[in-house]
Amino acid sequence: MSEITPVASFRRVTPAIVASSRLAMANDVPDTAKGDVAVLLKQAAPILGIDGTTYHVMDILLGLSRPEDWKGTGRPIVAVSNAKLAEYTMRSERTVIRCIRRLVEAGIAAYRDSSTGRRFVYRDTGGRIIAGYGIDFTPARVRFAEIKEKVEAYRARLAAETEARRDVSRLARAIEDLCDAFPEDAADLRSRVQGAELTANGILDRAELYRSLYTEALERIDARKGENKMAAEGDINVRANTYTISESSSECKDARSGSNERTYLLDRRTAAPMAVEATPGEQALGLQNRYPHPSSENIQTQVLGSVSIGLLQSACPEAQSMIGARFDTWSALGRSGEMLRRMIGLSEGGWMDGRRRVGAYAAAAILATVLEKSLRDPEQISKPGGYFRAMVDRAAEGKLNLERSLFGLIEGKYAAYA
């Protein structure tokens, strides 16, 4: 017999609420562990549009549910009043009502209303629910596999976008190198780069256009070199021997010039990975202000001078669990920046500005610290994006003590288990 999930008549029913109610009436509900579902829903929060106070309410409701209700024929129903949730979150009851509605419309919870609107749960001696009214997380159980696939696809898309940004940054520098080495092609190359910027539809399309443009430029340059070489060989065959020496000298000069050009390109390409990755706009800014004072490298050294990757890994366990990655190397931390940015709702412009000002690794370390703090105490940091910018400002002024913040997080973690 299917479960019945009544929705009170005083609620304004939407198609999304009806869909969640149908999910809650499913008979074949897979067994899930409460911890697994909680971690998955937190990872899927950016996909589901859950942030801020809604995220806090979801975290509280999941914490109040019983582990045994997530298995078998159990229903993870949470019977807590709006007033109590408002007290927990230090928000108004109307705000809490809107947050619960967002969870229901996101398809991870359903209303299970009593005739009076009260929320309560009756259990037998074995702890099984006999009758319960409140917020039912059965839809999250039903959609577990679906949400997991969406999270994996979301991470894959973020990884592809991160790689595309790296390619755009790398190829933009490489194309500028070609413009410097071959001035006769510079105007055409720069014009085509501007066209790619205007026509690109998203970062993935932009990266593909840059790859195609760079490949075509190399093929055109190689083809022209081959034509010049063939023309020079023909001249040597038909001209008199008296000109052979001068032409050989000219060829040697061309060869030396080509060698110098190739050496110049090699030096520039070898040095590029050592620099902090930047977009073409940031690169232009760097050319205008080649020697900033203090430089982002100096600020990054100052911020991370006493911070090891092991300290950061120990201090931010919840942030790592949230994004499904480990901060075991600085490179891994840097690659996680985009996911961390989205988790706290920081704009791409704010993230790029932070990287430009304090360096890529220092910005990622600050971002991980902000996410960890916001996960542990959402009320302390109501606007994580603004908190990140404030920490970047302090770092730029030489007033940020990141090591002390990280040790504070470690002490807080141990105190919670004491």
Short mmCIF file of N, CA, C and O in Angstrom, two decimals, residues 94-214:
data_model
loop_
_atom_site.label_atom_id
_atom_site.label_comp_id
_atom_site.label_asym_id
_atom_site.label_seq_id
_atom_site.Cartn_x
_atom_site.Cartn_y
_atom_site.Cartn_z
N ARG A 94 8.83 33.46 9.45
CA ARG A 94 8.50 33.58 8.03
C ARG A 94 9.70 33.17 7.17
O ARG A 94 9.54 32.53 6.12
N THR A 95 10.89 33.55 7.61
CA THR A 95 12.10 33.15 6.88
C THR A 95 12.25 31.63 6.90
O THR A 95 12.58 31.01 5.88
N VAL A 96 12.00 31.02 8.05
CA VAL A 96 12.11 29.56 8.17
C VAL A 96 11.08 28.88 7.26
O VAL A 96 11.38 27.88 6.59
N ILE A 97 9.86 29.42 7.22
CA ILE A 97 8.81 28.83 6.36
C ILE A 97 9.25 28.88 4.90
O ILE A 97 9.06 27.90 4.15
N ARG A 98 9.83 30.01 4.49
CA ARG A 98 10.29 30.11 3.10
C ARG A 98 11.44 29.13 2.82
O ARG A 98 11.51 28.54 1.73
N CYS A 99 12.32 28.93 3.79
CA CYS A 99 13.44 28.00 3.60
C CYS A 99 12.95 26.57 3.45
O CYS A 99 13.44 25.82 2.58
N ILE A 100 11.98 26.17 4.28
CA ILE A 100 11.44 24.81 4.17
C ILE A 100 10.76 24.64 2.81
O ILE A 100 10.87 23.58 2.17
N ARG A 101 10.06 25.66 2.37
CA ARG A 101 9.40 25.58 1.07
C ARG A 101 10.43 25.39 -0.05
O ARG A 101 10.20 24.63 -1.00
N ARG A 102 11.58 26.06 0.04
CA ARG A 102 12.62 25.90 -0.96
C ARG A 102 13.16 24.46 -0.96
O ARG A 102 13.45 23.90 -2.02
N LEU A 103 13.28 23.86 0.22
CA LEU A 103 13.75 22.47 0.30
C LEU A 103 12.73 21.53 -0.36
O LEU A 103 13.11 20.58 -1.05
N VAL A 104 11.45 21.80 -0.12
CA VAL A 104 10.40 20.95 -0.71
C VAL A 104 10.38 21.12 -2.22
O VAL A 104 10.31 20.13 -2.97
N GLU A 105 10.45 22.36 -2.69
CA GLU A 105 10.41 22.59 -4.14
C GLU A 105 11.69 22.13 -4.83
O GLU A 105 11.69 21.90 -6.03
N ALA A 106 12.78 21.97 -4.07
CA ALA A 106 14.01 21.43 -4.64
C ALA A 106 13.93 19.92 -4.84
O ALA A 106 14.80 19.32 -5.47
N GLY A 107 12.89 19.28 -4.28
CA GLY A 107 12.69 17.85 -4.50
C GLY A 107 13.44 16.95 -3.55
O GLY A 107 13.68 15.78 -3.87
N ILE A 108 13.82 17.45 -2.37
CA ILE A 108 14.54 16.60 -1.41
C ILE A 108 13.74 16.39 -0.13
O ILE A 108 14.15 15.63 0.75
N ALA A 109 12.62 17.07 0.01
CA ALA A 109 11.76 16.90 1.18
C ALA A 109 10.31 17.09 0.75
O ALA A 109 10.03 17.55 -0.36
N ALA A 110 9.40 16.69 1.63
CA ALA A 110 7.97 16.82 1.32
C ALA A 110 7.23 17.21 2.59
O ALA A 110 7.65 16.88 3.71
N TYR A 111 6.13 17.92 2.40
CA TYR A 111 5.27 18.25 3.54
C TYR A 111 4.47 17.00 3.93
O TYR A 111 3.91 16.31 3.09
N ARG A 112 4.40 16.73 5.22
CA ARG A 112 3.50 15.71 5.75
C ARG A 112 2.71 16.39 6.87
O ARG A 112 3.15 16.44 8.02
N ASP A 113 1.59 17.00 6.48
CA ASP A 113 0.83 17.86 7.40
C ASP A 113 -0.27 17.10 8.11
O ASP A 113 -0.96 16.26 7.52
N SER A 114 -0.44 17.43 9.39
CA SER A 114 -1.57 16.90 10.15
C SER A 114 -2.78 17.81 9.92
O SER A 114 -2.68 18.88 9.32
N SER A 115 -3.92 17.38 10.41
CA SER A 115 -5.15 18.15 10.22
C SER A 115 -5.09 19.49 10.95
O SER A 115 -5.72 20.47 10.53
N THR A 116 -4.35 19.54 12.03
CA THR A 116 -4.24 20.78 12.81
C THR A 116 -3.02 21.61 12.42
O THR A 116 -2.87 22.74 12.88
N GLY A 117 -2.13 21.03 11.59
CA GLY A 117 -0.91 21.74 11.21
C GLY A 117 0.24 21.51 12.17
O GLY A 117 1.37 21.97 11.90
N ARG A 118 -0.01 20.80 13.28
CA ARG A 118 1.06 20.50 14.24
C ARG A 118 1.96 19.41 13.70
O ARG A 118 1.54 18.57 12.90
N ARG A 119 3.20 19.41 14.17
CA ARG A 119 4.17 18.39 13.78
C ARG A 119 4.50 17.52 14.99
O ARG A 119 4.92 18.03 16.04
N PHE A 120 4.34 16.22 14.83
CA PHE A 120 4.64 15.29 15.93
C PHE A 120 4.89 13.91 15.35
O PHE A 120 4.49 13.60 14.23
N VAL A 121 5.58 13.08 16.14
CA VAL A 121 5.91 11.71 15.73
C VAL A 121 5.62 10.78 16.90
O VAL A 121 6.05 11.04 18.04
N TYR A 122 4.86 9.69 16.63
CA TYR A 122 4.61 8.64 17.61
C TYR A 122 5.40 7.40 17.18
O TYR A 122 5.34 6.99 16.03
N ARG A 123 6.09 6.80 18.16
CA ARG A 123 6.90 5.61 17.88
C ARG A 123 6.48 4.46 18.78
O ARG A 123 5.98 4.68 19.90
N ASP A 124 6.71 3.23 18.29
CA ASP A 124 6.42 2.07 19.10
C ASP A 124 7.61 1.78 20.00
O ASP A 124 8.60 2.53 20.03
N THR A 125 7.54 0.68 20.73
CA THR A 125 8.62 0.36 21.67
C THR A 125 9.93 0.06 20.96
O THR A 125 11.01 0.20 21.54
N GLY A 126 9.86 -0.32 19.69
CA GLY A 126 11.08 -0.59 18.93
C GLY A 126 11.67 0.64 18.27
O GLY A 126 12.71 0.55 17.61
N GLY A 127 11.02 1.78 18.44
CA GLY A 127 11.53 3.02 17.87
C GLY A 127 11.03 3.32 16.48
O GLY A 127 11.40 4.34 15.89
N ARG A 128 10.15 2.44 15.92
CA ARG A 128 9.61 2.67 14.58
C ARG A 128 8.47 3.65 14.63
O ARG A 128 7.69 3.67 15.58
N ILE A 129 8.35 4.45 13.58
CA ILE A 129 7.31 5.48 13.54
C ILE A 129 5.94 4.83 13.31
O ILE A 129 5.75 4.09 12.33
N ILE A 130 4.99 5.10 14.21
CA ILE A 130 3.61 4.65 14.05
C ILE A 130 2.82 5.70 13.27
O ILE A 130 2.10 5.40 12.32
N ALA A 131 2.99 6.93 13.69
CA ALA A 131 2.34 8.06 13.01
C ALA A 131 3.26 9.25 13.12
O ALA A 131 3.83 9.50 14.19
N GLY A 132 3.42 9.94 12.02
CA GLY A 132 4.33 11.07 12.05
C GLY A 132 3.91 12.16 11.09
O GLY A 132 3.45 11.89 9.97
N TYR A 133 4.04 13.39 11.53
CA TYR A 133 3.71 14.55 10.71
C TYR A 133 4.81 15.59 10.89
O TYR A 133 5.21 15.91 12.02
N GLY A 134 5.31 16.10 9.75
CA GLY A 134 6.39 17.07 9.80
C GLY A 134 7.01 17.24 8.43
O GLY A 134 6.31 17.31 7.41
N ILE A 135 8.33 17.26 8.40
CA ILE A 135 9.08 17.38 7.16
C ILE A 135 9.66 16.01 6.83
O ILE A 135 10.46 15.47 7.61
N ASP A 136 9.26 15.46 5.70
CA ASP A 136 9.63 14.10 5.29
C ASP A 136 10.75 14.15 4.24
O ASP A 136 10.58 14.77 3.19
N PHE A 137 11.87 13.51 4.56
CA PHE A 137 13.01 13.48 3.63
C PHE A 137 13.04 12.23 2.76
O PHE A 137 14.07 11.89 2.18
N THR A 138 11.90 11.54 2.65
CA THR A 138 11.83 10.38 1.76
C THR A 138 12.21 10.73 0.31
O THR A 138 12.87 9.94 -0.37
N PRO A 139 11.80 11.90 -0.24
CA PRO A 139 12.22 12.23 -1.61
C PRO A 139 13.74 12.21 -1.80
O PRO A 139 14.22 11.84 -2.87
N ALA A 140 14.49 12.60 -0.77
CA ALA A 140 15.95 12.55 -0.87
C ALA A 140 16.43 11.11 -0.99
O ALA A 140 17.40 10.83 -1.71
N ARG A 141 15.76 10.18 -0.26
CA ARG A 141 16.11 8.77 -0.38
C ARG A 141 15.82 8.25 -1.78
O ARG A 141 16.64 7.55 -2.39
N VAL A 142 14.64 8.61 -2.30
CA VAL A 142 14.24 8.12 -3.62
C VAL A 142 15.18 8.64 -4.70
O VAL A 142 15.53 7.93 -5.64
N ARG A 143 15.62 9.89 -4.58
CA ARG A 143 16.43 10.53 -5.61
C ARG A 143 17.94 10.40 -5.35
O ARG A 143 18.73 11.08 -6.00
N PHE A 144 18.34 9.55 -4.43
CA PHE A 144 19.75 9.48 -4.04
C PHE A 144 20.66 9.23 -5.24
O PHE A 144 21.64 9.94 -5.47
N ALA A 145 20.35 8.20 -6.03
CA ALA A 145 21.19 7.87 -7.19
C ALA A 145 21.17 9.00 -8.22
O ALA A 145 22.21 9.35 -8.81
N GLU A 146 20.00 9.59 -8.44
CA GLU A 146 19.89 10.67 -9.41
C GLU A 146 20.72 11.89 -8.99
O GLU A 146 21.45 12.47 -9.80
N ILE A 147 20.62 12.27 -7.71
CA ILE A 147 21.37 13.42 -7.22
C ILE A 147 22.86 13.14 -7.27
O ILE A 147 23.67 14.03 -7.59
N LYS A 148 23.24 11.90 -6.98
CA LYS A 148 24.66 11.54 -7.03
C LYS A 148 25.21 11.70 -8.44
O LYS A 148 26.32 12.21 -8.64
N GLU A 149 24.44 11.27 -9.44
CA GLU A 149 24.87 11.45 -10.83
C GLU A 149 25.00 12.93 -11.18
O GLU A 149 25.94 13.34 -11.88
N LYS A 150 24.07 13.74 -10.71
CA LYS A 150 24.14 15.17 -10.99
C LYS A 150 25.36 15.81 -10.35
O LYS A 150 26.00 16.68 -10.94
N VAL A 151 25.70 15.37 -9.14
CA VAL A 151 26.89 15.91 -8.47
C VAL A 151 28.14 15.53 -9.24
O VAL A 151 29.05 16.36 -9.44
N GLU A 152 28.21 14.28 -9.69
CA GLU A 152 29.39 13.85 -10.46
C GLU A 152 29.49 14.62 -11.78
O GLU A 152 30.58 15.02 -12.20
N ALA A 153 28.34 14.82 -12.45
CA ALA A 153 28.35 15.60 -13.69
C ALA A 153 28.75 17.05 -13.42
O ALA A 153 29.48 17.67 -14.20
N TYR A 154 28.28 17.59 -12.30
CA TYR A 154 28.62 18.97 -11.94
C TYR A 154 30.13 19.10 -11.70
O TYR A 154 30.77 20.05 -12.16
N ARG A 155 30.70 18.13 -11.00
CA ARG A 155 32.15 18.17 -10.76
C ARG A 155 32.93 18.02 -12.06
O ARG A 155 33.95 18.69 -12.26
N ALA A 156 32.44 17.13 -12.93
CA ALA A 156 33.13 16.97 -14.22
C ALA A 156 33.07 18.25 -15.03
O ALA A 156 34.07 18.64 -15.67
N ARG A 157 31.93 18.93 -14.99
CA ARG A 157 31.82 20.19 -15.73
C ARG A 157 32.74 21.25 -15.14
O ARG A 157 33.40 22.01 -15.87
N LEU A 158 32.82 21.30 -13.80
CA LEU A 158 33.72 22.26 -13.17
C LEU A 158 35.17 21.97 -13.54
O LEU A 158 35.96 22.89 -13.80
N ALA A 159 35.53 20.66 -13.57
CA ALA A 159 36.90 20.30 -13.94
C ALA A 159 37.18 20.70 -15.38
O ALA A 159 38.27 21.20 -15.70
N ALA A 160 36.20 20.46 -16.28
CA ALA A 160 36.39 20.84 -17.69
C ALA A 160 36.52 22.35 -17.84
O ALA A 160 37.34 22.84 -18.61
N GLU A 161 35.72 23.10 -17.09
CA GLU A 161 35.81 24.55 -17.16
C GLU A 161 37.13 25.06 -16.60
O GLU A 161 37.72 26.00 -17.13
N THR A 162 37.61 24.42 -15.53
CA THR A 162 38.91 24.82 -14.98
C THR A 162 40.02 24.56 -15.97
O THR A 162 40.91 25.39 -16.18
N GLU A 163 39.99 23.38 -16.62
CA GLU A 163 40.99 23.07 -17.63
C GLU A 163 40.88 24.02 -18.81
O GLU A 163 41.91 24.45 -19.38
N ALA A 164 39.66 24.38 -19.18
CA ALA A 164 39.48 25.32 -20.29
C ALA A 164 40.06 26.68 -19.94
O ALA A 164 40.68 27.34 -20.80
N ARG A 165 39.88 27.13 -18.71
CA ARG A 165 40.46 28.41 -18.31
C ARG A 165 41.98 28.37 -18.37
O ARG A 165 42.63 29.35 -18.76
N ARG A 166 42.55 27.24 -17.95
CA ARG A 166 44.01 27.10 -18.04
C ARG A 166 44.46 27.17 -19.49
O ARG A 166 45.47 27.82 -19.82
N ASP A 167 43.73 26.49 -20.38
CA ASP A 167 44.10 26.50 -21.80
C ASP A 167 44.00 27.89 -22.39
O ASP A 167 44.86 28.31 -23.16
N VAL A 168 42.94 28.61 -22.03
CA VAL A 168 42.79 29.98 -22.55
C VAL A 168 43.94 30.85 -22.08
O VAL A 168 44.52 31.62 -22.86
N SER A 169 44.27 30.74 -20.80
CA SER A 169 45.38 31.54 -20.27
C SER A 169 46.70 31.18 -20.94
O SER A 169 47.48 32.05 -21.34
N ARG A 170 46.95 29.88 -21.07
CA ARG A 170 48.21 29.42 -21.67
C ARG A 170 48.29 29.81 -23.15
O ARG A 170 49.32 30.33 -23.62
N LEU A 171 47.22 29.57 -23.89
CA LEU A 171 47.24 29.85 -25.33
C LEU A 171 47.24 31.34 -25.61
O LEU A 171 47.82 31.79 -26.63
N ALA A 172 46.62 32.14 -24.74
CA ALA A 172 46.67 33.59 -24.93
C ALA A 172 48.11 34.08 -24.85
O ALA A 172 48.54 34.93 -25.65
N ARG A 173 48.87 33.54 -23.89
CA ARG A 173 50.28 33.92 -23.80
C ARG A 173 51.07 33.40 -24.99
O ARG A 173 51.94 34.10 -25.53
N ALA A 174 50.77 32.16 -25.41
CA ALA A 174 51.50 31.59 -26.54
C ALA A 174 51.23 32.37 -27.83
O ALA A 174 52.15 32.60 -28.64
N ILE A 175 49.98 32.79 -28.04
CA ILE A 175 49.65 33.56 -29.25
C ILE A 175 50.34 34.91 -29.21
O ILE A 175 50.82 35.41 -30.23
N GLU A 176 50.40 35.50 -28.03
CA GLU A 176 51.12 36.79 -27.91
C GLU A 176 52.60 36.61 -28.19
O GLU A 176 53.26 37.48 -28.78
N ASP A 177 53.14 35.46 -27.81
CA ASP A 177 54.54 35.15 -28.14
C ASP A 177 54.74 35.08 -29.66
O ASP A 177 55.74 35.56 -30.20
N LEU A 178 53.79 34.43 -30.33
CA LEU A 178 53.88 34.34 -31.79
C LEU A 178 53.80 35.74 -32.42
O LEU A 178 54.50 36.02 -33.40
N CYS A 179 52.96 36.60 -31.87
CA CYS A 179 52.87 37.97 -32.39
C CYS A 179 54.18 38.71 -32.23
O CYS A 179 54.59 39.49 -33.11
N ASP A 180 54.86 38.49 -31.10
CA ASP A 180 56.15 39.15 -30.88
C ASP A 180 57.23 38.58 -31.80
O ASP A 180 58.10 39.32 -32.29
N ALA A 181 57.19 37.26 -32.02
CA ALA A 181 58.23 36.62 -32.82
C ALA A 181 58.01 36.82 -34.32
O ALA A 181 58.97 36.86 -35.09
N PHE A 182 56.76 36.95 -34.75
CA PHE A 182 56.44 37.10 -36.17
C PHE A 182 55.54 38.32 -36.34
O PHE A 182 54.31 38.19 -36.44
N PRO A 183 56.12 39.51 -36.36
CA PRO A 183 55.31 40.75 -36.43
C PRO A 183 54.41 40.80 -37.65
O PRO A 183 53.36 41.44 -37.62
N GLU A 184 54.82 40.14 -38.76
CA GLU A 184 54.00 40.20 -39.96
C GLU A 184 52.64 39.52 -39.77
O GLU A 184 51.69 39.79 -40.51
N ASP A 185 52.54 38.61 -38.78
CA ASP A 185 51.28 37.92 -38.51
C ASP A 185 50.53 38.51 -37.31
O ASP A 185 49.43 38.05 -36.98
N ALA A 186 51.14 39.49 -36.65
CA ALA A 186 50.60 39.97 -35.38
C ALA A 186 49.20 40.57 -35.54
O ALA A 186 48.28 40.26 -34.77
N ALA A 187 49.02 41.44 -36.54
CA ALA A 187 47.73 42.11 -36.71
C ALA A 187 46.61 41.10 -36.95
O ALA A 187 45.52 41.20 -36.35
N ASP A 188 46.87 40.11 -37.82
CA ASP A 188 45.84 39.12 -38.13
C ASP A 188 45.52 38.26 -36.92
O ASP A 188 44.36 37.98 -36.62
N LEU A 189 46.56 37.84 -36.18
CA LEU A 189 46.35 36.99 -35.01
C LEU A 189 45.54 37.72 -33.94
O LEU A 189 44.59 37.16 -33.37
N ARG A 190 45.93 38.96 -33.66
CA ARG A 190 45.21 39.70 -32.62
C ARG A 190 43.77 39.97 -33.03
O ARG A 190 42.86 39.95 -32.19
N SER A 191 43.56 40.20 -34.32
CA SER A 191 42.19 40.42 -34.80
C SER A 191 41.35 39.16 -34.63
O SER A 191 40.18 39.22 -34.21
N ARG A 192 41.93 38.02 -34.91
CA ARG A 192 41.19 36.77 -34.77
C ARG A 192 40.95 36.43 -33.30
O ARG A 192 39.92 35.83 -32.96
N VAL A 193 41.88 36.81 -32.42
CA VAL A 193 41.67 36.61 -30.99
C VAL A 193 40.49 37.43 -30.51
O VAL A 193 39.63 36.95 -29.75
N GLN A 194 40.41 38.69 -30.95
CA GLN A 194 39.28 39.53 -30.58
C GLN A 194 37.96 38.95 -31.10
O GLN A 194 36.94 38.97 -30.41
N GLY A 195 38.00 38.42 -32.31
CA GLY A 195 36.80 37.79 -32.85
C GLY A 195 36.38 36.58 -32.03
O GLY A 195 35.18 36.36 -31.79
N ALA A 196 37.36 35.79 -31.58
CA ALA A 196 37.05 34.62 -30.75
C ALA A 196 36.43 35.05 -29.42
O ALA A 196 35.50 34.41 -28.91
N GLU A 197 36.92 36.14 -28.85
CA GLU A 197 36.38 36.63 -27.58
C GLU A 197 34.92 37.07 -27.74
O GLU A 197 34.10 36.89 -26.85
N LEU A 198 34.61 37.65 -28.90
CA LEU A 198 33.26 38.17 -29.11
C LEU A 198 32.25 37.08 -29.45
O LEU A 198 31.08 37.17 -29.10
N THR A 199 32.72 36.04 -30.13
CA THR A 199 31.79 35.00 -30.61
C THR A 199 31.70 33.79 -29.69
O THR A 199 30.80 32.97 -29.86
N ALA A 200 32.64 33.67 -28.75
CA ALA A 200 32.65 32.48 -27.89
C ALA A 200 31.41 32.43 -27.02
O ALA A 200 30.98 33.44 -26.46
N ASN A 201 30.83 31.24 -26.89
CA ASN A 201 29.65 31.01 -26.06
C ASN A 201 30.06 30.17 -24.86
O ASN A 201 29.92 28.95 -24.86
N GLY A 202 30.58 30.83 -23.84
CA GLY A 202 31.02 30.11 -22.66
C GLY A 202 32.50 29.80 -22.72
O GLY A 202 33.16 29.87 -23.77
N ILE A 203 33.03 29.40 -21.57
CA ILE A 203 34.48 29.17 -21.46
C ILE A 203 34.93 27.96 -22.27
O ILE A 203 36.03 27.95 -22.82
N LEU A 204 34.08 26.92 -22.38
CA LEU A 204 34.48 25.74 -23.13
C LEU A 204 34.62 26.07 -24.62
O LEU A 204 35.59 25.66 -25.28
N ASP A 205 33.66 26.80 -25.15
CA ASP A 205 33.72 27.22 -26.55
C ASP A 205 34.89 28.15 -26.78
O ASP A 205 35.58 28.08 -27.80
N ARG A 206 35.12 29.02 -25.82
CA ARG A 206 36.26 29.95 -25.92
C ARG A 206 37.58 29.21 -25.98
O ARG A 206 38.46 29.54 -26.78
N ALA A 207 37.75 28.20 -25.14
CA ALA A 207 38.99 27.43 -25.14
C ALA A 207 39.17 26.69 -26.46
O ALA A 207 40.29 26.62 -27.00
N GLU A 208 38.07 26.14 -27.01
CA GLU A 208 38.17 25.43 -28.28
C GLU A 208 38.58 26.37 -29.40
O GLU A 208 39.39 26.01 -30.28
N LEU A 209 38.05 27.59 -29.40
CA LEU A 209 38.43 28.57 -30.42
C LEU A 209 39.89 28.94 -30.29
O LEU A 209 40.60 29.10 -31.30
N TYR A 210 40.38 29.08 -29.07
CA TYR A 210 41.79 29.41 -28.86
C TYR A 210 42.69 28.27 -29.35
O TYR A 210 43.74 28.51 -29.96
N ARG A 211 42.29 27.03 -29.07
CA ARG A 211 43.10 25.89 -29.53
C ARG A 211 43.17 25.87 -31.05
O ARG A 211 44.23 25.66 -31.64
N SER A 212 42.01 26.05 -31.70
CA SER A 212 41.97 26.04 -33.16
C SER A 212 42.79 27.18 -33.75
O SER A 212 43.54 26.98 -34.70
N LEU A 213 42.67 28.36 -33.15
CA LEU A 213 43.41 29.52 -33.65
C LEU A 213 44.91 29.32 -33.52
O LEU A 213 45.67 29.63 -34.44
N TYR A 214 45.34 28.79 -32.39
CA TYR A 214 46.78 28.58 -32.17
C TYR A 214 47.33 27.52 -33.12
O TYR A 214 48.42 27.67 -33.69
#
